[in-house]
Amino acid sequence: MNVNLTATVNGGVRPRAVIIGMPGAGKTRIGKEASGMLDLPFADSDIEIEHEAGMRIPQYFEEHSERAFRELECRVIGDLIDSFGGVLALGGGAPMFEATHRLLERYIEDGGEVIYLEADPREAMERARRAGGRPMLAGDSDRRWMELFEQRDPVFAALATSRVATHGFTPAGAARKLVDMINEHKVHVDGKGIEPYDVTIGEGAMNHLADVLGSKPVRVALIHTTPVQRHSDRARTLLRQAGYEVSDIVIPDAERGKTIEVANGIWQRLGEEGFTRSDAVVGLGGGAATDLAGFVAATWMRGIRYVNCPTSLLAMVDASTGGKTGINTPQGKNLVGSFYTPAGVLADLKTLGSLPNDIFIEGLGEVAKSGFIKDQAILSILEAHADELRGFDGASFGSGPSDSGAGSSGDLEDIVAQLIERTVMVKAYHVSADLREAGLREFLNYGHTLGHAIEKLEHFRWRHGNAVAVGMVYAAELAHLVGYIDQDLVDYHRALLSSLGLPTSWNGGSFEDVLALMHRDKKARGNTLRFVVLKGIGQPVHLDDPPADAVEEAFRRISR
């Protein structure tokens, strides 16, 4: 993703990222390479300090004192945080000075990224020796470096919003990892009854897997489907490198994996392999896989830690986020489940490169839904980029910007990242206020009442996002028939969804069969049908027990 953005705070410019790390970690070289990839300016606080002081740092130490240097360093860094819009690398000891530490904490509170560049100690010590001119390493530089590392590493790790390990990477490779980290989007989810967690969106987001799982688990059940084998191989490697014992559990693809029989087989594996309450589950794959993994985690020993690694657009914007877990029964979809939030969600954009076009397109149904119920900017992005989105090609997605400029893979990746972030923010808004779907969260089911019925009658051959697209057109027709919206908004539903390659009609079953299934919908109350409809874009409302003729007529209009 090639992005040229500068962040602003309080009307001014702030750094896109601040890099911290030990002497010799490569902050300057790697930071310069990364800023070049991002087409952003680069600044090194040590160089800026020398310009300000009119002398080299060792001379300043000698003529003044370390305290005087740290005070000058703090002033220079404060000015840069308030006015510099690129990538900023700090001197090794800067975060240890209390006033500078507070500056960085405030920068993070305003949405800034502080990235801890973690180098192999032997490599860093060698680079520090070669560079020289480091007053904090005077004397036995290696011994002094290790002493400083023992003091600084816990502080840096606690302060940083992200960490990038550079061992084994060339400077260009480490810079690429840094760029991926800088380009990440994070959505924080919290609220009543929710253990706060982050949804991390970006290339390489899966690299955070061990950080999110933490040190407590010994065993990790990696639940995935066969089509995502390449991504599960990567996750397994990351987990084993972090020291976890990994149980590889392959489940059937799509809705065939969301059954009590599959869940029971996993429970048996966990029991046989000695999984305890302190162990964990990782769900990797599409929405069905993450739904099942969350359900297993919620029910094993009444709840163990789990992380979702969605690999489809639909799973990234819907199933993996929000804490709804579940399985299907012969009577309907998601009728058995639990509200149980993950420790984190890692939406790695690299995994989208393995998606077929039709599987990517169906995810746009849930994206559009979030635009209709809350965020009109989503609809504007979908309108403006419908052709590129409809023409999605996984083979070129994520391959970086091409020479053609507009319309390049890098451009599309940025568009998709924006859509995922905005859609997850809509979901987070509803989930934070209503985890257990007692009111506000039901608005996330726009289009789902008919959509779930279609899925059931089609024996789940229809993809969820496609069924929801038809369900939204149905809800729009129903809202128009009862006088909530005008015909233009109904037509807009059809036009936008069609432009994205999504279906807007269905004739695979009778109205009587559909009506019976809609009465089993989770929003239904007793014998009363309950729909989510719109009074306008961004204005969802509940429609209880609408006239029977309107319910049937709306169905007739989407069955043409």
Coordinates of C-alpha atoms in Angstrom, one line a residue:
M1 CA 0.0 0.0 0.0
N2 CA 1.5 3.3 -1.0
V3 CA 0.0 6.0 1.1
N4 CA 1.0 9.7 1.3
L5 CA -0.7 11.0 4.3
T6 CA 0.3 13.2 7.3
A7 CA -1.7 13.0 10.5
T8 CA -3.0 16.1 12.2
V9 CA -3.8 16.8 15.8
N10 CA -5.3 20.0 17.2
G11 CA -5.1 21.6 13.8
G12 CA -1.4 21.0 13.4
V13 CA 0.8 18.3 11.8
R14 CA 2.2 15.4 13.7
P15 CA 4.5 12.5 12.8
R16 CA 3.0 9.5 11.0
A17 CA 5.1 7.3 13.3
V18 CA 7.8 7.7 16.0
I19 CA 10.5 5.0 16.1
I20 CA 12.2 4.1 19.3
G21 CA 14.9 1.5 20.1
M22 CA 18.3 0.7 21.5
P23 CA 21.5 2.2 20.1
G24 CA 22.5 0.3 16.9
A25 CA 19.0 -0.9 16.3
G26 CA 19.0 0.7 12.8
K27 CA 16.4 3.4 13.6
T28 CA 17.9 5.9 11.2
R29 CA 18.7 3.6 8.3
I30 CA 15.5 1.6 8.4
G31 CA 13.4 4.7 9.2
K32 CA 14.9 6.4 6.1
E33 CA 14.1 3.5 3.9
A34 CA 10.6 3.2 5.3
S35 CA 9.9 6.9 4.8
G36 CA 11.0 6.6 1.2
M37 CA 8.6 3.8 0.6
L38 CA 5.8 5.9 2.2
D39 CA 6.9 9.0 0.2
L40 CA 7.2 10.9 3.5
P41 CA 10.0 13.0 5.0
F42 CA 12.3 11.5 7.6
A43 CA 13.8 13.2 10.7
D44 CA 16.3 11.9 13.3
S45 CA 16.0 13.7 16.6
D46 CA 19.7 13.4 17.3
I47 CA 20.5 15.3 14.1
E48 CA 18.0 17.9 14.8
I49 CA 19.5 18.3 18.3
E50 CA 22.9 18.8 16.9
H51 CA 21.6 21.5 14.6
E52 CA 19.9 23.2 17.5
A53 CA 23.0 23.0 19.8
G54 CA 25.5 23.8 17.1
M55 CA 27.7 21.0 18.2
R56 CA 27.9 17.2 18.2
I57 CA 26.1 15.3 21.0
P58 CA 29.3 13.9 22.6
Q59 CA 30.7 17.5 22.9
Y60 CA 27.3 18.7 24.4
F61 CA 27.5 15.9 27.0
E62 CA 31.1 16.9 27.9
E63 CA 30.5 20.7 28.1
H64 CA 27.1 20.5 29.8
S65 CA 25.7 17.3 31.3
E66 CA 23.4 14.5 30.5
R67 CA 20.5 16.3 32.3
A68 CA 21.0 19.4 30.1
F69 CA 21.1 17.2 27.0
R70 CA 17.9 15.4 28.0
E71 CA 16.1 18.7 28.5
L72 CA 17.3 20.0 25.1
E73 CA 16.3 16.6 23.6
C74 CA 12.8 16.9 25.1
R75 CA 12.3 20.4 23.7
V76 CA 13.4 19.4 20.2
I77 CA 11.2 16.2 20.2
G78 CA 8.2 18.2 21.5
D79 CA 8.6 20.7 18.6
L80 CA 8.9 17.8 16.1
I81 CA 5.8 16.1 17.5
D82 CA 3.9 19.3 17.1
S83 CA 5.1 20.2 13.6
F84 CA 6.7 17.3 11.7
G85 CA 4.5 15.2 9.4
G86 CA 6.8 12.3 8.5
V87 CA 8.6 9.4 10.1
L88 CA 10.6 10.4 13.3
A89 CA 13.4 8.4 14.8
L90 CA 14.4 9.1 18.4
G91 CA 17.8 8.7 20.2
G92 CA 18.1 5.5 22.2
G93 CA 17.6 7.0 25.6
A94 CA 14.9 9.6 24.8
P95 CA 11.9 7.7 26.1
M96 CA 13.6 7.1 29.5
F97 CA 13.5 10.9 30.3
E98 CA 10.3 11.5 32.2
A99 CA 9.2 14.6 30.4
T100 CA 9.9 13.0 27.0
H101 CA 8.0 9.9 28.0
R102 CA 5.0 12.0 28.9
L103 CA 5.2 13.7 25.4
L104 CA 5.1 10.3 23.8
E105 CA 2.2 9.1 25.9
R106 CA 0.2 12.2 24.9
Y107 CA 1.1 11.6 21.2
I108 CA -0.2 8.1 21.5
E109 CA -3.4 9.3 23.2
D110 CA -4.0 11.5 20.2
G111 CA -3.7 8.5 17.9
G112 CA 0.0 8.5 17.2
E113 CA 2.1 5.3 16.6
V114 CA 5.2 4.7 18.6
I115 CA 7.1 1.7 17.1
Y116 CA 9.8 -0.2 19.0
L117 CA 12.4 -1.4 16.6
E118 CA 13.7 -4.6 18.2
A119 CA 17.2 -5.7 17.0
D120 CA 19.2 -8.7 17.8
P121 CA 21.6 -7.6 20.7
R122 CA 24.7 -8.9 19.0
E123 CA 23.9 -7.1 15.7
A124 CA 22.9 -3.9 17.5
M125 CA 26.1 -3.9 19.7
E126 CA 28.3 -4.4 16.6
R127 CA 26.6 -1.5 14.8
A128 CA 26.9 0.7 17.8
R129 CA 30.6 0.0 18.1
R130 CA 31.2 0.7 14.5
A131 CA 29.3 4.0 14.6
G132 CA 31.0 5.3 17.7
G133 CA 30.2 8.8 19.1
R134 CA 27.7 7.5 21.7
P135 CA 28.5 8.9 25.2
M136 CA 26.1 6.5 26.9
L137 CA 28.3 3.6 25.7
A138 CA 31.6 5.0 26.9
G139 CA 34.0 2.4 28.3
D140 CA 33.1 -1.3 27.8
S141 CA 30.5 -0.6 25.2
D142 CA 29.0 -4.1 25.0
R143 CA 28.6 -4.4 28.8
R144 CA 27.2 -0.9 28.9
W145 CA 24.8 -1.7 26.1
M146 CA 23.4 -4.8 27.9
E147 CA 23.0 -2.8 31.1
L148 CA 21.0 -0.2 29.2
F149 CA 19.0 -2.8 27.4
E150 CA 17.9 -4.4 30.8
Q151 CA 16.8 -0.9 31.9
R152 CA 15.1 0.2 28.7
D153 CA 13.5 -2.8 27.1
P154 CA 10.6 -3.1 29.6
V155 CA 10.0 0.7 29.3
F156 CA 10.1 0.6 25.5
A157 CA 7.8 -2.5 25.3
A158 CA 5.3 -0.9 27.7
L159 CA 5.2 2.4 25.8
A160 CA 5.2 1.3 22.2
T161 CA 1.9 0.8 20.3
S162 CA 3.7 -1.8 18.1
R163 CA 7.0 -3.7 17.9
V164 CA 9.0 -4.7 14.8
A165 CA 11.7 -7.4 15.1
T166 CA 14.4 -6.9 12.6
H167 CA 16.7 -9.9 13.2
G168 CA 17.3 -11.9 10.0
F169 CA 16.0 -9.1 7.8
T170 CA 17.9 -6.8 5.4
P171 CA 17.4 -3.1 6.0
A172 CA 15.0 -3.0 3.1
G173 CA 13.1 -6.0 4.5
A174 CA 12.9 -4.5 7.9
A175 CA 11.7 -1.2 6.4
R176 CA 9.0 -3.1 4.6
K177 CA 7.8 -4.6 7.9
L178 CA 7.9 -1.1 9.4
V179 CA 5.8 0.3 6.5
D180 CA 3.3 -2.5 7.0
M181 CA 3.1 -1.5 10.7
I182 CA 2.7 2.2 10.0
N183 CA 0.0 1.5 7.5
E184 CA -2.1 -0.5 9.9
H185 CA -5.5 0.6 11.0
K186 CA -6.8 -0.2 14.5
V187 CA -10.3 -0.1 15.8
H188 CA -10.7 -0.3 19.6
V189 CA -13.8 -2.1 20.9
D190 CA -15.0 -1.7 24.4
G191 CA -18.2 -1.1 26.3
K192 CA -20.4 -2.6 29.0
G193 CA -19.7 -6.3 29.5
I194 CA -16.8 -6.3 27.0
E195 CA -13.2 -7.0 27.7
P196 CA -11.6 -4.3 25.5
Y197 CA -9.8 -5.6 22.4
D198 CA -8.4 -4.2 19.1
V199 CA -9.2 -5.0 15.5
T200 CA -5.9 -4.6 13.6
I201 CA -6.2 -4.1 9.9
G202 CA -3.2 -4.2 7.6
E203 CA -0.6 -6.1 5.7
G204 CA 1.2 -8.4 8.1
A205 CA -1.3 -8.0 10.9
M206 CA -1.0 -11.7 11.6
N207 CA 2.5 -11.0 12.9
H208 CA 0.9 -9.7 16.1
L209 CA -0.5 -13.1 16.9
A210 CA 1.8 -13.9 19.8
D211 CA 1.5 -10.4 21.2
V212 CA -2.3 -10.8 21.4
L213 CA -2.3 -14.3 22.8
G214 CA 0.2 -13.3 25.5
S215 CA 2.5 -15.5 27.5
K216 CA -0.1 -17.4 29.6
P217 CA -1.3 -20.0 27.1
V218 CA 0.9 -23.1 26.6
R219 CA -1.3 -24.9 24.0
V220 CA -3.1 -23.2 21.1
A221 CA -5.7 -24.9 18.9
L222 CA -5.4 -23.5 15.4
I223 CA -8.8 -24.0 13.8
H224 CA -8.9 -23.5 10.0
T225 CA -10.3 -24.8 6.7
T226 CA -8.3 -26.5 3.9
P227 CA -8.7 -23.6 1.4
V228 CA -6.7 -21.3 3.7
Q229 CA -3.8 -23.8 4.1
R230 CA -1.2 -21.2 3.0
H231 CA -2.3 -18.8 5.7
S232 CA -2.6 -21.5 8.4
D233 CA 0.9 -22.6 7.6
R234 CA 2.1 -19.1 8.3
A235 CA 0.1 -18.8 11.5
R236 CA 1.4 -22.2 12.7
T237 CA 5.0 -21.0 12.1
L238 CA 4.4 -17.8 14.0
L239 CA 2.9 -19.7 16.9
R240 CA 5.7 -22.3 17.1
Q241 CA 8.3 -19.6 16.9
A242 CA 6.7 -17.9 19.9
G243 CA 7.0 -21.2 21.8
Y244 CA 3.3 -22.4 21.8
E245 CA 2.4 -26.1 21.4
V246 CA 0.1 -26.0 18.3
S247 CA -2.8 -28.4 17.7
D248 CA -3.8 -28.2 14.1
I249 CA -7.5 -28.7 13.6
V250 CA -8.9 -28.7 10.1
I251 CA -12.7 -28.2 9.7
P252 CA -15.0 -28.4 6.6
D253 CA -15.3 -25.2 4.6
A254 CA -18.1 -22.6 4.9
E255 CA -21.3 -23.4 6.7
R256 CA -20.6 -27.2 6.6
G257 CA -18.1 -26.5 9.4
K258 CA -20.6 -24.8 11.7
T259 CA -22.3 -27.9 13.1
I260 CA -22.6 -29.5 16.5
E261 CA -20.8 -32.6 15.1
V262 CA -17.8 -30.5 14.1
A263 CA -17.7 -28.7 17.4
N264 CA -18.0 -32.0 19.3
G265 CA -15.0 -33.4 17.4
I266 CA -13.0 -30.4 18.5
W267 CA -14.0 -30.7 22.1
Q268 CA -12.8 -34.3 22.0
R269 CA -9.5 -33.2 20.6
L270 CA -9.1 -30.5 23.3
G271 CA -9.8 -33.0 26.0
E272 CA -7.5 -35.6 24.7
E273 CA -4.7 -33.1 24.3
G274 CA -5.1 -31.6 27.8
F275 CA -6.3 -28.1 27.0
T276 CA -6.8 -26.2 30.2
R277 CA -8.5 -22.9 31.0
S278 CA -5.3 -21.0 30.5
D279 CA -4.8 -22.3 26.9
A280 CA -6.2 -20.6 23.8
V281 CA -7.9 -21.0 20.4
V282 CA -7.1 -19.2 17.1
G283 CA -9.8 -19.2 14.4
L284 CA -8.4 -18.7 10.9
G285 CA -10.5 -18.5 7.8
G286 CA -13.8 -17.1 6.6
G287 CA -16.8 -16.2 8.7
A288 CA -17.9 -19.8 9.4
A289 CA -14.5 -20.8 10.7
T290 CA -14.2 -17.8 13.0
D291 CA -17.8 -18.3 14.2
L292 CA -17.1 -21.9 15.1
A293 CA -13.7 -21.2 16.7
G294 CA -15.3 -18.5 18.9
F295 CA -18.1 -20.9 19.9
V296 CA -15.5 -23.6 20.9
A297 CA -13.5 -21.1 22.9
A298 CA -16.7 -19.8 24.6
T299 CA -17.8 -23.3 25.6
W300 CA -14.5 -25.1 26.5
M301 CA -14.2 -24.9 30.3
R302 CA -16.8 -22.1 30.2
G303 CA -14.5 -19.8 28.2
I304 CA -10.8 -19.7 27.1
R305 CA -8.9 -17.0 25.3
Y306 CA -9.2 -16.8 21.5
V307 CA -8.0 -14.7 18.6
N308 CA -9.6 -14.4 15.2
C309 CA -7.6 -14.2 12.0
P310 CA -10.2 -13.6 9.3
T311 CA -9.0 -14.3 5.7
S312 CA -12.1 -13.2 3.7
L313 CA -13.5 -9.7 3.4
L314 CA -16.8 -10.9 4.8
A315 CA -15.1 -12.3 7.9
M316 CA -13.0 -9.2 8.4
V317 CA -16.0 -6.8 8.4
D318 CA -18.6 -9.1 10.1
A319 CA -18.2 -12.5 11.6
S320 CA -14.8 -12.1 13.3
T321 CA -15.7 -8.9 15.1
G322 CA -18.3 -8.3 17.7
G323 CA -18.2 -11.4 19.9
K324 CA -21.2 -13.3 18.4
T325 CA -20.2 -17.0 18.1
G326 CA -22.4 -19.8 17.0
I327 CA -23.3 -22.9 15.0
N328 CA -26.2 -23.8 12.8
T329 CA -29.0 -26.3 13.4
P330 CA -31.3 -28.0 10.9
Q331 CA -33.9 -25.5 11.9
G332 CA -31.9 -22.4 11.1
K333 CA -28.7 -20.4 11.1
N334 CA -26.8 -19.3 14.2
L335 CA -29.6 -20.5 16.5
V336 CA -27.1 -22.0 19.0
G337 CA -24.3 -19.7 20.2
S338 CA -22.8 -17.4 22.7
F339 CA -21.8 -13.7 23.1
Y340 CA -18.0 -14.1 23.8
T341 CA -15.5 -11.5 22.7
P342 CA -12.1 -12.3 21.3
A343 CA -8.8 -11.1 22.8
G344 CA -8.1 -9.5 19.4
V345 CA -8.9 -9.6 15.7
L346 CA -6.0 -9.6 13.1
A347 CA -7.3 -8.7 9.7
D348 CA -4.3 -9.4 7.5
L349 CA -4.8 -7.8 4.1
K350 CA -2.3 -10.2 2.6
T351 CA -4.8 -13.0 3.0
L352 CA -7.3 -11.3 0.7
G353 CA -4.9 -12.1 -2.2
S354 CA -6.0 -15.7 -2.1
L355 CA -9.7 -14.9 -2.5
P356 CA -11.6 -15.7 -5.7
N357 CA -13.5 -12.7 -7.2
D358 CA -17.0 -13.9 -6.1
I359 CA -15.9 -14.5 -2.5
F360 CA -14.5 -11.0 -2.3
I361 CA -17.6 -9.5 -3.9
E362 CA -20.0 -11.1 -1.4
G363 CA -18.2 -9.4 1.4
L364 CA -19.2 -6.0 -0.1
G365 CA -22.8 -6.9 0.9
E366 CA -21.9 -6.5 4.6
V367 CA -19.8 -3.4 3.8
A368 CA -22.7 -1.7 2.0
K369 CA -25.1 -2.7 4.9
S370 CA -22.9 -0.7 7.3
G371 CA -23.1 2.3 4.9
F372 CA -26.9 2.1 4.8
I373 CA -27.4 1.9 8.5
K374 CA -24.7 4.3 9.8
D375 CA -21.9 5.6 7.7
Q376 CA -22.8 7.2 4.3
A377 CA -19.1 7.7 3.5
I378 CA -18.9 4.0 3.0
L379 CA -21.6 4.3 0.3
S380 CA -19.7 7.1 -1.3
I381 CA -16.5 5.1 -1.5
L382 CA -18.3 2.1 -2.9
E383 CA -20.0 4.3 -5.6
A384 CA -16.7 6.0 -6.5
H385 CA -14.8 2.7 -6.8
A386 CA -17.4 0.2 -7.9
D387 CA -15.6 -0.8 -11.1
E388 CA -12.3 -1.5 -9.3
L389 CA -14.0 -3.4 -6.5
R390 CA -16.2 -5.5 -8.9
G391 CA -13.0 -6.3 -10.9
F392 CA -11.1 -7.5 -7.8
D393 CA -8.2 -9.9 -8.8
G394 CA -6.6 -11.6 -5.9
A395 CA -3.5 -12.4 -8.0
S396 CA -2.6 -8.7 -8.3
F397 CA -4.0 -7.5 -5.0
G398 CA -1.4 -6.5 -2.5
S399 CA 1.4 -6.6 -5.1
G400 CA 2.1 -2.9 -4.5
P401 CA 1.5 0.2 -6.7
S402 CA 2.0 -0.1 -10.4
D403 CA 3.4 2.5 -12.8
S404 CA -0.1 3.2 -14.0
G405 CA -0.9 5.3 -11.0
A406 CA -4.7 5.5 -10.5
G407 CA -6.4 2.2 -10.4
S408 CA -3.2 0.3 -9.4
S409 CA -3.3 -2.6 -6.9
G410 CA -1.8 -0.3 -4.2
D411 CA -4.7 2.1 -4.7
L412 CA -7.3 -0.7 -4.4
E413 CA -5.6 -2.0 -1.3
D414 CA -5.9 1.4 0.3
I415 CA -9.6 1.6 -0.7
V416 CA -10.3 -1.9 0.8
A417 CA -8.4 -1.0 4.0
Q418 CA -10.6 2.2 4.4
L419 CA -13.8 0.2 3.8
I420 CA -12.8 -2.5 6.3
E421 CA -11.9 0.1 8.9
R422 CA -15.0 2.1 8.5
T423 CA -17.2 -1.0 8.5
V424 CA -15.6 -2.3 11.6
M425 CA -16.1 1.1 13.3
V426 CA -19.8 0.8 12.5
K427 CA -19.9 -2.6 14.1
A428 CA -17.9 -1.5 17.1
Y429 CA -20.3 1.4 17.7
H430 CA -23.3 -1.0 17.9
V431 CA -21.5 -3.7 19.8
S432 CA -20.0 -1.4 22.4
A433 CA -23.5 -0.1 23.2
D434 CA -25.3 -3.4 23.1
L435 CA -23.1 -6.6 23.2
R436 CA -26.0 -9.0 23.7
E437 CA -28.3 -7.7 21.0
A438 CA -31.0 -6.3 23.2
G439 CA -31.7 -3.2 21.0
L440 CA -29.2 -1.1 19.1
R441 CA -27.1 -4.0 17.9
E442 CA -30.1 -5.5 16.1
F443 CA -29.7 -2.7 13.5
L444 CA -26.6 -4.7 12.3
N445 CA -29.1 -7.3 11.0
Y446 CA -30.4 -5.0 8.2
G447 CA -31.1 -7.3 5.3
H448 CA -30.6 -10.4 7.4
T449 CA -34.2 -11.5 8.1
L450 CA -34.8 -12.5 4.5
G451 CA -31.1 -13.1 3.9
H452 CA -31.0 -15.9 6.5
A453 CA -34.1 -17.5 5.0
I454 CA -32.6 -17.5 1.6
E455 CA -29.4 -19.2 2.9
K456 CA -31.5 -21.9 4.6
L457 CA -33.7 -22.6 1.6
E458 CA -30.7 -22.7 -0.7
H459 CA -29.0 -25.2 1.7
F460 CA -26.2 -22.5 2.2
R461 CA -25.2 -22.7 -1.5
W462 CA -25.9 -19.0 -1.5
R463 CA -23.1 -17.0 0.1
H464 CA -24.1 -14.9 3.1
G465 CA -23.2 -11.5 1.6
N466 CA -25.2 -12.2 -1.5
A467 CA -28.2 -13.2 0.5
V468 CA -27.9 -10.1 2.7
A469 CA -27.8 -7.9 -0.5
V470 CA -31.1 -9.3 -1.6
G471 CA -32.4 -8.9 2.0
M472 CA -31.6 -5.2 2.0
V473 CA -33.5 -4.7 -1.2
Y474 CA -36.4 -6.5 0.3
A475 CA -36.2 -4.4 3.5
A476 CA -36.1 -1.2 1.3
E477 CA -39.2 -2.4 -0.7
L478 CA -41.0 -3.1 2.6
A479 CA -40.0 0.3 4.1
H480 CA -41.3 2.0 0.9
L481 CA -44.6 0.1 1.1
V482 CA -45.3 1.2 4.7
G483 CA -44.4 4.8 3.8
Y484 CA -40.9 5.1 5.5
I485 CA -38.8 5.9 2.4
D486 CA -39.4 6.9 -1.2
Q487 CA -38.9 5.0 -4.4
D488 CA -35.6 6.8 -5.1
L489 CA -33.9 5.1 -2.1
V490 CA -35.2 1.7 -3.1
D491 CA -33.8 2.3 -6.6
Y492 CA -30.5 3.4 -5.0
H493 CA -30.2 0.1 -3.2
R494 CA -30.6 -1.8 -6.4
A495 CA -28.3 0.4 -8.4
L496 CA -25.4 0.5 -5.9
L497 CA -25.5 -3.3 -5.1
S498 CA -25.8 -4.2 -8.8
S499 CA -22.8 -2.0 -9.6
L500 CA -20.7 -4.0 -7.1
G501 CA -21.7 -7.3 -8.7
L502 CA -24.1 -8.3 -5.9
P503 CA -27.6 -9.9 -6.6
T504 CA -30.7 -7.9 -5.9
S505 CA -33.4 -10.5 -6.6
W506 CA -34.1 -14.2 -5.7
N507 CA -36.8 -16.6 -6.8
G508 CA -35.6 -19.9 -5.3
G509 CA -38.5 -20.5 -2.9
S510 CA -42.1 -19.9 -2.1
F511 CA -43.4 -17.0 0.0
E512 CA -44.9 -19.5 2.5
D513 CA -41.5 -21.1 3.1
V514 CA -39.8 -17.8 3.5
L515 CA -42.5 -16.5 5.9
A516 CA -42.1 -19.6 8.1
L517 CA -38.4 -19.1 8.4
M518 CA -38.7 -15.4 9.0
H519 CA -40.9 -16.2 12.0
R520 CA -37.9 -18.1 13.4
D521 CA -35.6 -15.1 13.0
K522 CA -33.9 -14.1 16.3
K523 CA -35.5 -10.6 16.1
A524 CA -39.0 -12.1 16.1
R525 CA -41.0 -11.8 19.3
G526 CA -43.5 -14.6 19.8
N527 CA -45.7 -14.7 16.7
T528 CA -44.8 -11.1 15.8
L529 CA -42.5 -10.5 12.8
R530 CA -39.8 -7.8 13.4
F531 CA -37.7 -6.2 10.7
V532 CA -34.9 -3.7 10.5
V533 CA -35.8 -1.1 7.9
L534 CA -34.6 2.5 7.1
K535 CA -36.3 5.8 7.4
G536 CA -33.4 7.2 5.5
I537 CA -29.7 6.5 5.0
G538 CA -28.2 6.2 8.5
Q539 CA -31.6 6.0 10.1
P540 CA -32.4 2.4 10.9
V541 CA -35.6 1.6 12.9
H542 CA -37.5 -1.5 14.0
L543 CA -40.6 -2.4 12.1
D544 CA -42.8 -4.6 14.2
D545 CA -45.7 -6.7 12.8
P546 CA -46.0 -4.8 9.4
P547 CA -49.2 -5.4 7.3
A548 CA -49.2 -8.9 5.9
D549 CA -49.9 -7.7 2.4
A550 CA -46.9 -5.4 2.5
V551 CA -44.6 -8.3 3.7
E552 CA -45.9 -10.4 0.8
E553 CA -45.8 -7.6 -1.8
A554 CA -42.2 -6.8 -0.9
F555 CA -41.3 -10.4 -1.5
R556 CA -43.0 -10.4 -4.9
R557 CA -41.0 -7.4 -5.9
I558 CA -37.6 -9.0 -5.2
S559 CA -38.8 -12.3 -6.9
R560 CA -39.2 -10.9 -10.3

